[in-house]
Amino acid sequence: MKFRAKIIDVGCLNHFTRVVNTVSKLSKACVLRLTCDHLFFVLSGKVASGGVSMWCELAQVNFFDEFQLEGVSADANEIFLELAPENLSRALKTAQNARSVKIKLTKKNCPCLTLAAELPSLSGVSRVVTHDIPVDVIPRRLWHDFREPQMPDYDVSIYLPPLKTMKSVVDRMKNLSNYLVMEANLNGEMNLKIETDLVSVTTHFKELGNPPWGEDGSQSTSASHRDSEFMAQTRLDIRKLQQFLTGQQVNPSRAMCNIVHNRILHLIFLHEDVSLQYFIPAVV
Amino acid sequence: MKCIIEGNGIKVFGKAVHALSRIGEEIWLDPLEEGLAVRTVNSSQSAYACFFFTPLFFQKYIPDPDTRKDSDAVKCKLNIKCVLPLFRCVAWRERSVDRCEITITIPDSRVIFQFHCKHGITKTHNLGYQECEALQAVFPAHLCPNVLKAQSKLLGDIVVHFPISQEEVTLSISSYKVALKTFYEEEDGCIKGMNTELMLHPDEFDYFQVGEDSAVTFCLKELRGLLSFAESYGLPISCQFGIAGQPVSFTVKDMTLEAHVVLSTLTDPNHESQSQPAPEDDCPVKIPKTSTVEVSTSEDPMEADVCIAEVSTSEGPMEADVSIADGERVVSSQGSEVFNPSLHMRKMIQLHAPAEILPRPTFVPESALTTPITPATFKIRSLLFGAVLSDGGAGNTADLPSLVCGSDTEEDGGSQETQERARAATAASRTPTRFNITFNAILTLHTRGLLATETFNAFPSCGL
């Protein structure tokens, strides 16, 4: 098993760092899946993480100047590593003005992802800072836990309101209640509601637009017959939603969500070269 | 003592107090003729810091206004939690405070901080102090084989790579590189957190001297205070150290002040198991590779506490043989001039009132042996700290710095052992030990570095 990659471009390095920062805000531990063309940060929806799951996909060619991978075996040319993204984030943080950043899989007492950054220095010789991030190699038999999630059979798919607005609304609502109901319909309307014994607050968003998934077959046929006024809703733990919104470091070019009535909220954020999917299960 | 700090100086003093607060819980104020020394030591006595302000720093500096008793200015210590809030609100301070007067009044046992602000406002804070011995570290910085001097920005850029929570780091030096890396106690196999290592080329430093390849491990957290102080004023920092086990000292100097931080380092268990601790009385002794430091701050000036100090020697080509019984010569590993401790002792005594030298206890070799170190254990050997006995009251005795027992081995029962050692040593005959004089002389000469620099020209940048 071998992995070496190198980033030379400062812009790519900054962008990669921002992605890693976002992932680190969403989870304490996640799985990094490496294939020849992509990197994935995966969080599988286990009870430990409160049922949320995450799938973040990066095309390696957009970030790395060099990328060499030798997977577990010829027919399974992939590597799955469990790590704490915060470590990776911290290692990248101080390397932002590096001439080059090399990442490779090494073994020092235990498997590590070693990040070596060449920093500008006062003398002719560059300063080299090396970070060893301990990782756990995930054996092949467990790989099935970390497959790409299927697009759920959603009831409503809708674009999200501007993130900043949504975030400030959710922040305020968090002070009042632990649970938030998000509902939306195919008319581009979305409501965020909280209800307690003393007070109920609803924020209405209109004219958000609905993504045109319909024709590519990923949407279940029954949805097209659905009443466009029907509000599909999910009741969520507000902290999970807030954590997701707070962690975003870059404004996505597209932000949308799929709601499966009373089951799950599926958030999809698309940037030019990164896609992030986040699933928050509904609370009864 | 009474002093007045003006304008910008208040900011500097405040920053100094902040830096000290990173290390210890209490600060010792020691008004000397040459200036005001503000010192602290951490609870395990493995880190010491001293900010020394010369009279130039102050608008006015009167060390001992109370000439009634013909005594020296009182030395006192304050809880740092009381002092720190006074220098907290930076913005307010810069805008409104014109000057700050610090007075130590003996009758009330109070240190008065009086801030004279704009618009006729005066804020007065009366802090109770504890009278005590002055605290001073005994550390022969000039004997250090390795010296690095760099701009504070460089050091700031280096430590930024290490998380704030990172306690210990290892600084290693060789002729072609300097490396700083995180230190973790070895556990079986896997490292728990992230390991970070930074390598620099010697050219990056303003001054680079490697007398001996070594790697010293010290607590970075305690150094950060000094680093941020130096960075705020763009002052260069010099670092002196030897082999593992010997303390490492960091110094910042300016026209008006000098700041030192001395940190103990971990001893290298590999070396220790090799060395044979068996010093003999009459011949030059190779002492095992640990610098056990007994520290104490005795409250009773009359108690001549035991000085037990060891120096580590290396088994490499550069050795600092320290002879105990005979020769008062310390051959420094750098081949600098051999100095004569007793000569300096006499000179030092001339600085103070003429007095007799208090008899010092003999250096008892056996008792100075370190507690047995098993390879599996790491011990931080703390530094040499001296309690400079004040001349107060009795007046005539030029009390020599004394190191009181209270070794800081982290081992259980360590303190008990050292107490026993101390008792044994005290019971021994009280002839001056040149060994101790060696260090003590160096220590006491530190104040303006006057005598020290006269003699040790080989190390102009060293000197505690």
XYZ file of C-alpha atoms in Angstrom:
748
model
C 0.000 0.000 0.000
C 1.519 3.243 -1.069
C 0.339 6.769 -1.323
C 2.171 9.933 -2.258
C 0.775 13.231 -3.330
C 2.094 16.723 -3.755
C 0.499 20.134 -3.886
C 2.468 22.988 -5.360
C -0.084 25.625 -6.154
C -0.935 27.981 -3.318
C -4.530 28.350 -4.472
C -5.038 24.610 -4.527
C -3.465 24.348 -1.117
C -5.787 26.981 0.311
C -8.802 25.355 -1.245
C -7.831 21.925 0.022
C -7.273 23.381 3.468
C -10.713 24.929 3.478
C -12.311 21.638 2.536
C -10.421 19.853 5.280
C -11.423 22.575 7.743
C -15.066 22.087 6.829
C -14.816 18.357 7.306
C -13.034 18.786 10.616
C -15.876 20.922 11.910
C -18.388 18.234 11.067
C -16.788 15.290 12.709
C -14.064 14.274 15.117
C -13.147 11.165 13.186
C -13.845 10.176 9.665
C -12.637 7.880 6.948
C -10.467 9.064 4.124
C -10.941 6.965 1.066
C -8.309 7.274 -1.599
C -8.711 6.120 -5.150
C -6.679 6.936 -8.217
C -8.948 9.788 -9.190
C -10.653 10.908 -6.045
C -10.418 11.563 -2.372
C -13.452 11.014 -0.207
C -14.042 12.045 3.366
C -16.685 9.683 4.626
C -18.634 9.530 7.797
C -20.935 6.590 7.977
C -24.182 7.026 9.834
C -23.521 5.140 12.978
C -25.191 5.677 16.285
C -22.001 7.121 17.674
C -22.166 10.075 15.344
C -25.833 10.596 16.097
C -26.882 9.009 12.877
C -25.528 11.750 10.633
C -23.494 10.704 7.685
C -21.306 12.622 5.354
C -19.821 12.121 1.952
C -17.331 14.627 0.662
C -15.836 14.029 -2.742
C -12.835 15.737 -4.264
C -11.346 15.126 -7.698
C -7.652 14.806 -6.952
C -6.555 16.303 -10.217
C -7.944 19.665 -9.156
C -5.694 19.853 -6.142
C -2.617 17.729 -6.482
C 0.281 18.143 -8.809
C 1.394 14.615 -8.229
C -0.726 11.769 -7.048
C 0.394 8.182 -6.840
C -1.592 5.444 -5.279
C -1.069 1.776 -4.879
C -4.060 0.294 -3.169
C -4.582 -2.768 -1.129
C -4.482 -5.019 -4.152
C -4.661 -4.779 -7.906
C -8.390 -5.311 -8.090
C -9.099 -3.115 -5.093
C -6.871 -0.204 -5.886
C -8.049 1.920 -3.025
C -6.978 2.816 0.481
C -9.314 3.491 3.387
C -7.850 5.324 6.362
C -9.530 6.408 9.529
C -8.209 9.661 10.893
C -9.076 12.757 12.858
C -9.567 15.481 10.269
C -8.701 18.047 12.873
C -5.113 16.827 12.830
C -4.963 17.224 9.096
C -6.511 20.637 9.397
C -3.991 21.706 11.976
C -1.103 20.427 9.919
C -2.280 22.341 6.884
C -3.030 25.500 8.786
C 0.520 26.632 9.244
C 1.635 25.498 5.837
C -0.419 27.978 3.892
C 2.543 29.785 2.405
C 4.532 26.667 1.696
C 6.378 26.147 -1.531
C 5.155 22.602 -1.643
C 3.246 20.197 0.512
C 3.815 16.488 0.255
C 1.470 13.977 1.763
C 2.352 10.357 2.026
C 1.455 7.251 3.866
C 4.204 6.106 6.165
C 4.713 3.762 9.031
C 6.288 5.103 12.183
C 5.462 2.784 15.030
C 1.978 2.918 13.600
C 0.621 3.936 10.219
C 0.721 7.657 9.683
C -0.124 10.163 7.092
C 2.931 12.324 6.927
C 2.586 15.843 5.721
C 5.821 17.595 4.836
C 5.677 21.266 3.993
C 8.553 23.199 2.565
C 8.361 26.672 3.977
C 10.133 29.783 2.797
C 13.061 30.630 4.995
C 15.644 33.282 5.614
C 18.490 31.151 4.393
C 18.944 29.330 1.143
C 17.721 26.059 2.531
C 13.970 25.779 3.053
C 12.516 25.047 6.382
C 10.813 21.712 6.425
C 8.000 21.054 8.805
C 6.793 17.512 9.072
C 3.590 16.416 10.689
C 2.847 12.785 11.405
C -0.855 12.161 11.665
C -1.711 8.780 13.117
C -4.191 6.828 11.005
C -5.874 3.477 11.115
C -5.983 1.414 7.979
C -9.451 0.001 7.471
C -9.425 -3.589 6.329
C -11.139 -4.511 3.135
C -13.905 -6.441 4.755
C -15.238 -3.243 6.301
C -15.190 -1.201 3.139
C -18.849 -1.750 2.471
C -19.688 0.525 5.397
C -18.264 3.432 3.524
C -19.918 3.247 0.163
C -21.304 6.229 -1.594
C -24.762 6.862 -0.240
C -27.660 6.486 -2.567
C -29.784 9.466 -3.336
C -32.798 8.776 -1.194
C -36.297 8.478 -2.516
C -37.055 12.016 -1.608
C -40.357 13.751 -1.514
C -39.176 17.259 -2.112
C -35.987 18.652 -3.501
C -35.358 22.344 -3.112
C -32.567 24.889 -3.261
C -31.601 26.321 0.077
C -31.934 29.984 0.992
C -28.719 32.029 1.295
C -26.597 30.228 3.823
C -25.834 33.270 5.869
C -29.503 34.010 6.410
C -30.318 30.422 7.134
C -27.483 30.165 9.578
C -28.501 33.222 11.538
C -32.106 32.011 11.718
C -31.054 28.599 12.952
C -28.668 30.175 15.481
C -31.474 32.227 16.970
C -33.840 29.304 17.017
C -31.320 27.168 18.793
C -31.697 29.357 21.845
C -35.372 28.530 22.062
C -35.660 24.890 21.263
C -33.729 21.716 20.709
C -35.703 20.574 17.734
C -36.444 22.282 14.482
C -38.826 21.292 11.764
C -37.711 21.909 8.232
C -40.370 21.637 5.625
C -40.473 22.462 1.956
C -42.600 21.914 -1.090
C -42.122 21.711 -4.791
C -43.243 25.314 -5.183
C -39.987 26.648 -3.901
C -41.283 27.374 -0.422
C -39.489 26.405 2.731
C -40.319 26.894 6.393
C -38.154 26.535 9.427
C -40.297 26.025 12.506
C -39.755 25.630 16.176
C -42.422 25.007 18.721
C -42.197 25.042 22.487
C -44.760 25.356 25.269
C -44.354 29.062 25.357
C -43.643 30.078 21.845
C -43.600 28.926 18.289
C -41.571 30.626 15.616
C -41.688 30.040 11.891
C -39.458 31.558 9.253
C -40.820 31.403 5.715
C -38.701 31.399 2.595
C -40.249 31.795 -0.800
C -39.202 31.458 -4.392
C -36.249 29.273 -3.680
C -36.554 27.124 -6.745
C -36.491 23.389 -7.072
C -33.681 21.513 -8.753
C -34.735 19.841 -11.958
C -33.812 16.299 -11.009
C -36.946 14.806 -12.298
C -35.969 13.629 -15.766
C -32.723 11.866 -14.994
C -34.496 9.045 -13.307
C -33.137 9.565 -9.822
C -36.395 10.800 -8.530
C -39.092 8.360 -7.755
C -41.955 8.513 -10.170
C -44.559 8.991 -7.502
C -43.076 12.341 -6.579
C -43.996 13.880 -9.873
C -47.616 13.247 -9.122
C -47.367 14.794 -5.764
C -49.203 17.910 -4.962
C -46.748 20.737 -5.349
C -48.202 22.316 -2.244
C -47.405 19.310 -0.126
C -44.878 20.204 2.544
C -42.480 17.403 3.188
C -41.105 17.876 6.649
C -38.474 16.507 8.938
C -37.988 17.197 12.586
C -34.307 17.536 13.319
C -31.970 17.984 16.203
C -31.169 21.648 15.764
C -27.587 21.298 16.879
C -26.760 18.968 14.050
C -28.103 21.370 11.509
C -26.315 24.241 13.144
C -23.062 22.348 13.245
C -23.315 21.693 9.554
C -24.094 25.272 8.654
C -21.413 26.693 10.921
C -18.718 24.484 9.533
C -18.996 25.739 5.997
C -15.913 27.607 5.029
C -16.707 28.332 1.440
C -19.896 29.498 -0.123
C -21.041 26.714 -2.339
C -22.018 27.399 -5.885
C -25.073 25.251 -5.375
C -26.762 24.389 -2.118
C -29.838 22.213 -2.068
C -31.554 19.653 0.009
C -33.754 16.637 -0.377
C -36.375 15.898 2.193
C -37.851 12.512 2.794
C -40.971 13.138 4.761
C -40.353 12.346 8.445
C -37.277 10.331 7.629
C -34.204 12.191 6.597
C -32.795 15.484 5.424
C -30.203 15.209 2.699
C -28.108 18.315 2.160
C -26.032 18.702 -0.968
C -23.435 21.400 -1.403
C -21.622 21.683 -4.679
C -18.487 23.686 -5.320
C -16.528 23.622 -8.553
C -14.408 20.656 -7.661
C -15.806 19.484 -4.371
C -19.167 18.034 -3.513
C -20.412 17.599 0.012
C -23.419 15.538 1.029
C -24.712 15.442 4.554
C -27.554 13.330 5.924
C -29.386 14.266 9.072
C -31.938 11.727 10.268
C -35.303 12.919 11.425
C -36.199 12.758 15.063
C -39.579 11.414 16.037
C 11.159 50.569 47.107
C 9.470 53.186 45.038
C 9.461 53.486 41.330
C 7.548 55.316 38.654
C 6.885 53.889 35.248
C 5.719 56.114 32.494
C 3.480 55.647 29.529
C 4.905 53.016 27.269
C 6.828 51.420 30.064
C 3.569 50.409 31.697
C 2.707 48.399 28.652
C 6.085 46.692 28.751
C 5.788 45.985 32.436
C 2.328 44.597 31.886
C 3.573 42.329 29.142
C 6.353 41.170 31.392
C 3.849 40.292 34.088
C 1.834 38.387 31.522
C 4.869 36.457 30.447
C 5.652 35.616 34.056
C 2.099 34.529 34.661
C 2.563 31.802 32.088
C 5.077 30.193 34.331
C 4.356 30.652 37.977
C 1.702 31.522 40.462
C 3.645 34.116 42.379
C 6.043 36.856 41.494
C 8.981 37.876 43.561
C 9.887 41.536 43.592
C 13.488 42.176 44.378
C 14.538 45.807 44.349
C 18.280 45.847 43.856
C 20.640 48.748 43.559
C 21.067 47.979 39.927
C 17.427 47.690 39.144
C 14.204 45.902 39.864
C 14.122 42.165 39.419
C 10.761 40.549 38.978
C 10.935 36.813 39.098
C 8.832 33.727 39.184
C 9.241 30.016 39.389
C 6.736 27.345 38.593
C 5.260 25.022 41.143
C 7.449 22.084 40.264
C 10.439 24.383 40.186
C 11.374 23.318 36.743
C 10.967 26.716 35.160
C 12.261 30.065 36.260
C 11.834 33.475 34.770
C 13.309 36.805 35.658
C 12.641 40.212 34.212
C 15.243 42.677 35.278
C 14.465 46.354 34.780
C 17.348 48.786 34.969
C 16.853 52.256 36.394
C 16.727 53.536 32.798
C 13.407 51.830 32.418
C 11.798 53.902 35.119
C 11.075 57.563 35.280
C 12.253 57.296 38.838
C 13.671 54.360 40.727
C 14.463 54.356 44.410
C 15.314 50.937 45.718
C 15.317 51.710 49.371
C 13.731 54.964 50.369
C 13.427 53.832 53.916
C 16.861 54.520 55.254
C 15.834 54.339 58.842
C 16.714 50.788 59.473
C 19.761 50.916 57.279
C 18.503 47.816 55.720
C 18.236 46.695 52.211
C 15.034 47.060 50.350
C 12.557 44.445 51.300
C 12.056 41.519 49.011
C 8.585 40.311 48.672
C 6.368 38.054 46.737
C 2.886 38.585 45.438
C 0.264 36.319 44.094
C 0.273 36.812 40.387
C -3.490 36.573 40.215
C -3.584 39.850 42.086
C -1.142 41.622 39.860
C -2.241 40.386 36.469
C -5.673 42.051 36.391
C -4.034 45.407 36.990
C -2.301 45.139 33.666
C -5.063 43.555 31.740
C -7.128 46.040 29.806
C -4.597 47.021 27.200
C -6.742 49.452 25.276
C -7.843 51.345 28.330
C -4.332 51.443 29.671
C -2.856 52.850 26.525
C -5.443 55.546 26.247
C -5.811 56.716 29.779
C -2.896 55.848 31.977
C -0.137 58.388 32.253
C 2.043 56.772 34.780
C 2.197 53.995 37.291
C 3.832 54.201 40.670
C 4.845 51.076 42.468
C 5.716 51.381 46.122
C 6.580 48.783 48.668
C 5.703 49.955 52.140
C 7.197 47.900 54.871
C 5.063 48.870 57.851
C 1.840 47.876 56.168
C 3.296 44.994 54.225
C 1.719 46.353 51.129
C 2.772 46.828 47.575
C 0.913 49.802 46.209
C 0.251 50.073 42.506
C -0.998 53.508 41.742
C -2.152 54.355 38.249
C -2.368 58.033 37.484
C -4.783 58.405 34.628
C -6.156 61.174 32.527
C -8.822 63.484 33.823
C -7.337 63.442 37.278
C -8.320 59.859 38.001
C -6.038 57.849 40.217
C -6.491 54.134 40.687
C -4.742 52.746 43.698
C -4.362 49.071 44.376
C -2.979 47.879 47.672
C -1.710 44.357 47.507
C -0.540 42.470 50.517
C 2.785 40.794 50.073
C 4.698 38.061 51.726
C 8.193 38.880 52.762
C 10.592 36.287 51.574
C 13.984 35.461 50.285
C 14.828 36.627 46.870
C 14.665 33.950 44.315
C 17.456 33.454 41.889
C 18.537 30.749 39.591
C 22.025 29.409 39.617
C 22.820 28.614 36.101
C 26.172 29.014 34.398
C 24.901 30.007 31.016
C 28.385 30.781 29.824
C 29.331 27.153 30.191
C 26.767 26.082 27.687
C 28.320 24.597 24.606
C 25.412 25.393 22.348
C 24.182 28.871 21.664
C 21.552 30.056 19.280
C 20.511 33.591 18.725
C 17.596 34.534 16.536
C 15.066 37.237 15.928
C 11.913 36.727 17.886
C 9.946 36.539 14.671
C 11.847 33.455 13.618
C 11.125 31.726 16.892
C 7.510 32.815 16.671
C 7.289 31.324 13.202
C 8.765 28.128 14.514
C 6.531 27.597 17.502
C 3.373 28.416 15.594
C 3.545 24.956 14.107
C 3.108 23.399 17.484
C -0.298 23.330 19.094
C -0.788 25.566 22.109
C -1.533 22.547 24.176
C 1.735 20.893 23.307
C 3.712 20.615 26.466
C 7.095 19.320 25.677
C 9.307 19.752 22.680
C 12.769 18.527 21.895
C 15.296 20.924 20.486
C 18.157 19.148 18.816
C 21.235 20.652 17.341
C 24.028 19.420 15.145
C 26.443 21.221 12.926
C 24.224 21.112 9.906
C 20.750 21.511 11.283
C 18.567 22.558 14.134
C 15.349 20.682 14.700
C 12.426 21.172 17.001
C 9.905 18.444 17.456
C 7.091 17.397 19.680
C 7.909 15.098 22.473
C 5.712 12.316 23.630
C 6.413 9.858 26.357
C 6.970 6.603 24.625
C 4.007 4.377 24.826
C 3.766 1.086 23.173
C 3.976 1.785 19.620
C 1.461 4.209 18.467
C 1.699 7.911 18.902
C -1.439 9.293 20.375
C -1.537 12.723 18.901
C 0.183 14.348 16.030
C 3.942 14.492 15.829
C 5.380 17.624 14.400
C 8.967 18.282 13.490
C 10.519 21.396 12.093
C 14.009 21.501 10.651
C 16.011 24.618 10.097
C 19.339 25.375 8.610
C 21.927 27.010 10.877
C 22.058 29.991 8.531
C 18.656 31.102 9.678
C 20.039 32.069 13.038
C 21.805 35.297 13.793
C 24.313 33.400 15.848
C 24.838 29.677 15.772
C 27.284 27.821 17.912
C 27.261 24.117 18.394
C 29.757 22.883 20.908
C 28.157 19.537 21.246
C 25.459 17.754 19.324
C 22.596 17.363 21.671
C 18.865 17.145 22.022
C 17.159 18.790 24.956
C 13.531 18.381 25.874
C 11.773 21.159 27.706
C 8.343 22.543 28.247
C 7.350 24.835 25.421
C 4.269 26.171 27.148
C 6.368 27.952 29.711
C 8.480 29.584 27.089
C 5.631 31.068 25.139
C 5.300 33.975 27.532
C 8.818 35.160 26.823
C 8.417 34.561 23.116
C 5.349 36.729 22.859
C 7.051 39.397 24.936
C 10.040 39.431 22.633
C 7.869 39.413 19.541
C 5.936 42.445 20.675
C 9.132 44.399 20.865
C 11.019 42.752 18.071
C 13.869 41.779 20.322
C 16.270 38.971 19.521
C 16.290 35.937 21.752
C 19.342 33.955 22.627
C 19.204 30.380 23.741
C 21.908 28.565 25.620
C 21.894 24.893 26.335
C 24.022 21.843 26.700
C 23.208 18.184 26.702
C 20.028 16.540 27.827
C 19.524 17.079 31.497
C 21.191 20.447 31.628
C 18.878 23.400 31.843
C 18.196 25.515 28.827
C 18.130 29.255 29.147
C 16.496 31.858 26.963
C 17.482 35.482 27.201
C 16.086 38.691 25.825
C 18.065 41.866 26.260
C 17.401 45.473 25.711
C 18.843 48.759 26.806
C 16.504 48.981 29.715
C 15.683 45.447 30.596
C 16.797 41.875 30.542
C 14.582 38.868 30.626
C 15.644 35.314 31.313
C 13.751 32.096 31.293
C 15.530 28.998 32.475
C 13.855 25.668 31.938
C 14.863 22.262 33.074
C 15.230 19.540 30.538
C 14.608 15.867 30.599
C 17.558 13.676 31.192
C 18.421 11.106 28.639
C 17.817 7.703 30.196
C 20.210 5.967 27.830
C 23.155 7.967 28.962
C 22.304 7.635 32.566
C 22.349 3.927 32.603
C 25.824 4.026 31.189
C 27.387 6.451 33.554
C 28.840 5.223 36.764
C 28.047 7.500 39.623
C 30.934 7.218 41.963
C 32.591 10.504 42.555
C 35.493 10.600 44.871
C 36.527 13.332 47.101
C 39.966 14.235 46.049
C 40.139 14.047 42.388
C 38.351 15.650 39.550
C 35.021 14.060 39.454
C 32.911 12.982 36.621
C 29.479 13.417 37.865
C 26.630 11.444 36.398
C 24.648 12.962 33.692
C 21.939 14.540 35.626
C 21.644 17.966 36.907
C 19.769 17.482 40.051
C 18.830 20.726 41.396
C 17.804 21.318 44.837
C 15.777 24.375 45.155
C 14.239 26.159 47.885
C 13.301 29.491 49.064
C 13.902 29.511 52.693
C 11.941 31.997 54.634
C 14.455 32.197 57.384
C 17.452 34.216 56.381
C 19.580 32.870 59.127
C 19.216 29.299 58.191
C 22.162 28.393 56.095
C 20.616 25.865 53.916
C 22.379 23.226 52.116
C 23.790 23.754 48.727
C 23.846 20.675 46.761
C 24.443 21.003 43.155
C 25.721 18.797 40.487
C 26.742 19.479 37.065
C 26.328 17.076 34.275
C 29.249 16.089 32.281
C 29.130 14.462 28.998
C 30.992 11.458 27.957
C 31.731 12.957 24.639
C 34.791 14.789 23.539
C 33.787 17.987 25.241
C 33.835 17.553 28.918
C 33.479 19.913 31.724
C 35.310 18.325 34.540
C 34.436 19.773 37.776
C 36.796 19.213 40.540
C 35.430 19.404 43.939
C 38.052 19.177 46.544
C 40.968 20.489 44.676
C 41.422 22.879 41.832
C 38.996 25.672 41.703
C 39.211 25.537 38.061
C 36.460 24.814 35.772
C 37.573 24.006 32.334
C 34.799 25.048 30.132
C 33.959 22.899 27.234
C 34.592 25.768 24.933
C 38.136 26.236 26.064
C 37.446 29.654 27.384
C 39.554 31.149 30.076
C 39.670 29.184 33.187
C 38.236 31.265 35.880
C 39.022 31.376 39.466
C 35.921 31.135 41.555
C 37.365 32.266 44.793
C 38.740 35.342 43.140
C 35.341 36.202 41.938
C 33.882 35.369 45.220
C 36.077 37.954 46.802
C 35.194 40.472 44.182
C 31.566 39.788 44.681
C 31.822 40.217 48.372
C 33.445 43.551 47.821
C 30.358 44.640 46.041
C 28.361 44.131 49.149
C 29.194 45.333 52.583
C 32.387 43.806 53.839
C 31.473 40.713 55.678
C 32.475 37.285 56.553
C 31.639 34.425 54.414
C 29.199 32.118 55.962
C 30.565 28.649 56.076
C 29.043 26.491 53.477
C 28.360 22.862 53.848
C 30.619 20.440 52.104
C 29.559 19.021 48.947
C 28.865 15.499 49.862
C 29.353 13.438 46.806
C 27.291 10.500 47.800
C 24.384 12.583 48.764
C 24.570 14.365 45.521
C 24.121 11.242 43.602
C 20.940 11.168 41.842
C 18.192 8.891 42.736
C 18.484 5.790 40.706
C 16.906 6.293 37.382
C 15.421 3.381 35.682
C 15.508 3.459 31.938
C 11.785 3.379 31.880
C 11.365 6.564 33.822
C 11.922 10.053 32.721
C 12.636 12.590 35.306
C 12.736 16.229 34.938
C 15.654 17.424 36.880
C 14.928 20.886 37.859
C 17.289 23.712 37.835
C 19.542 25.152 40.296
C 17.762 27.777 42.162
C 19.316 29.887 44.710
C 17.743 31.731 47.474
C 19.850 34.757 47.891
C 19.885 35.450 51.533
C 19.141 39.019 52.213
C 21.370 41.190 54.253
C 18.384 42.406 56.101
C 18.466 42.741 59.809
C 21.788 41.230 60.603
C 23.405 43.494 58.098
C 26.923 42.316 58.062
C 26.905 38.910 56.662
C 27.391 38.742 52.974
C 25.178 35.818 52.680
C 25.939 33.651 49.808
C 23.324 32.314 47.608
C 22.143 29.117 48.968
C 20.369 26.334 47.328
C 17.968 24.673 49.524
C 16.972 21.150 49.290
C 13.825 20.167 47.691
C 14.810 18.227 44.695
C 12.215 17.984 42.131
C 12.365 14.508 41.028
C 9.004 13.438 39.936
C 9.481 10.180 41.620
C 7.483 9.449 44.718
C 9.469 9.757 47.809
C 11.899 11.932 45.964
C 11.289 14.771 48.276
C 11.847 12.580 51.220
C 15.148 11.412 49.881
C 16.319 14.842 49.213
C 15.305 15.980 52.626
C 17.403 13.251 54.040
C 20.205 14.188 51.792
C 19.890 17.731 52.902
C 19.981 16.793 56.501
C 23.021 14.680 55.906
C 24.752 17.452 54.163
C 23.909 19.991 56.762
C 25.263 17.755 59.384
C 28.503 17.533 57.497
C 31.263 19.978 58.109
C 30.630 23.453 57.056
C 33.608 24.349 54.988
C 33.026 26.291 51.879
C 32.772 24.129 48.886
C 34.352 25.583 45.888
C 31.978 23.762 43.742
C 29.135 25.706 45.095
C 31.074 28.884 45.043
C 31.651 28.324 41.415
C 28.012 28.399 40.634
C 27.055 30.853 43.242
C 29.633 33.285 42.072
C 28.373 33.081 38.603
C 24.888 33.525 39.778
C 25.416 36.528 41.904
C 27.498 38.183 39.302
C 24.700 38.101 36.946
C 23.028 41.246 37.956
C 24.524 43.489 35.400
C 26.657 40.873 33.846
C 29.536 43.145 34.754
C 32.057 40.807 36.181
C 30.765 37.987 34.180
C 31.395 39.686 30.906
C 34.746 40.937 31.977
C 35.973 37.472 32.497
C 34.148 35.377 30.077
C 34.809 37.200 26.944
C 34.446 34.086 24.951
C 30.735 34.252 25.374
C 29.612 37.772 24.972
C 26.119 36.704 24.313
C 25.914 34.300 27.175
C 25.525 35.131 30.717
C 22.541 34.904 32.831
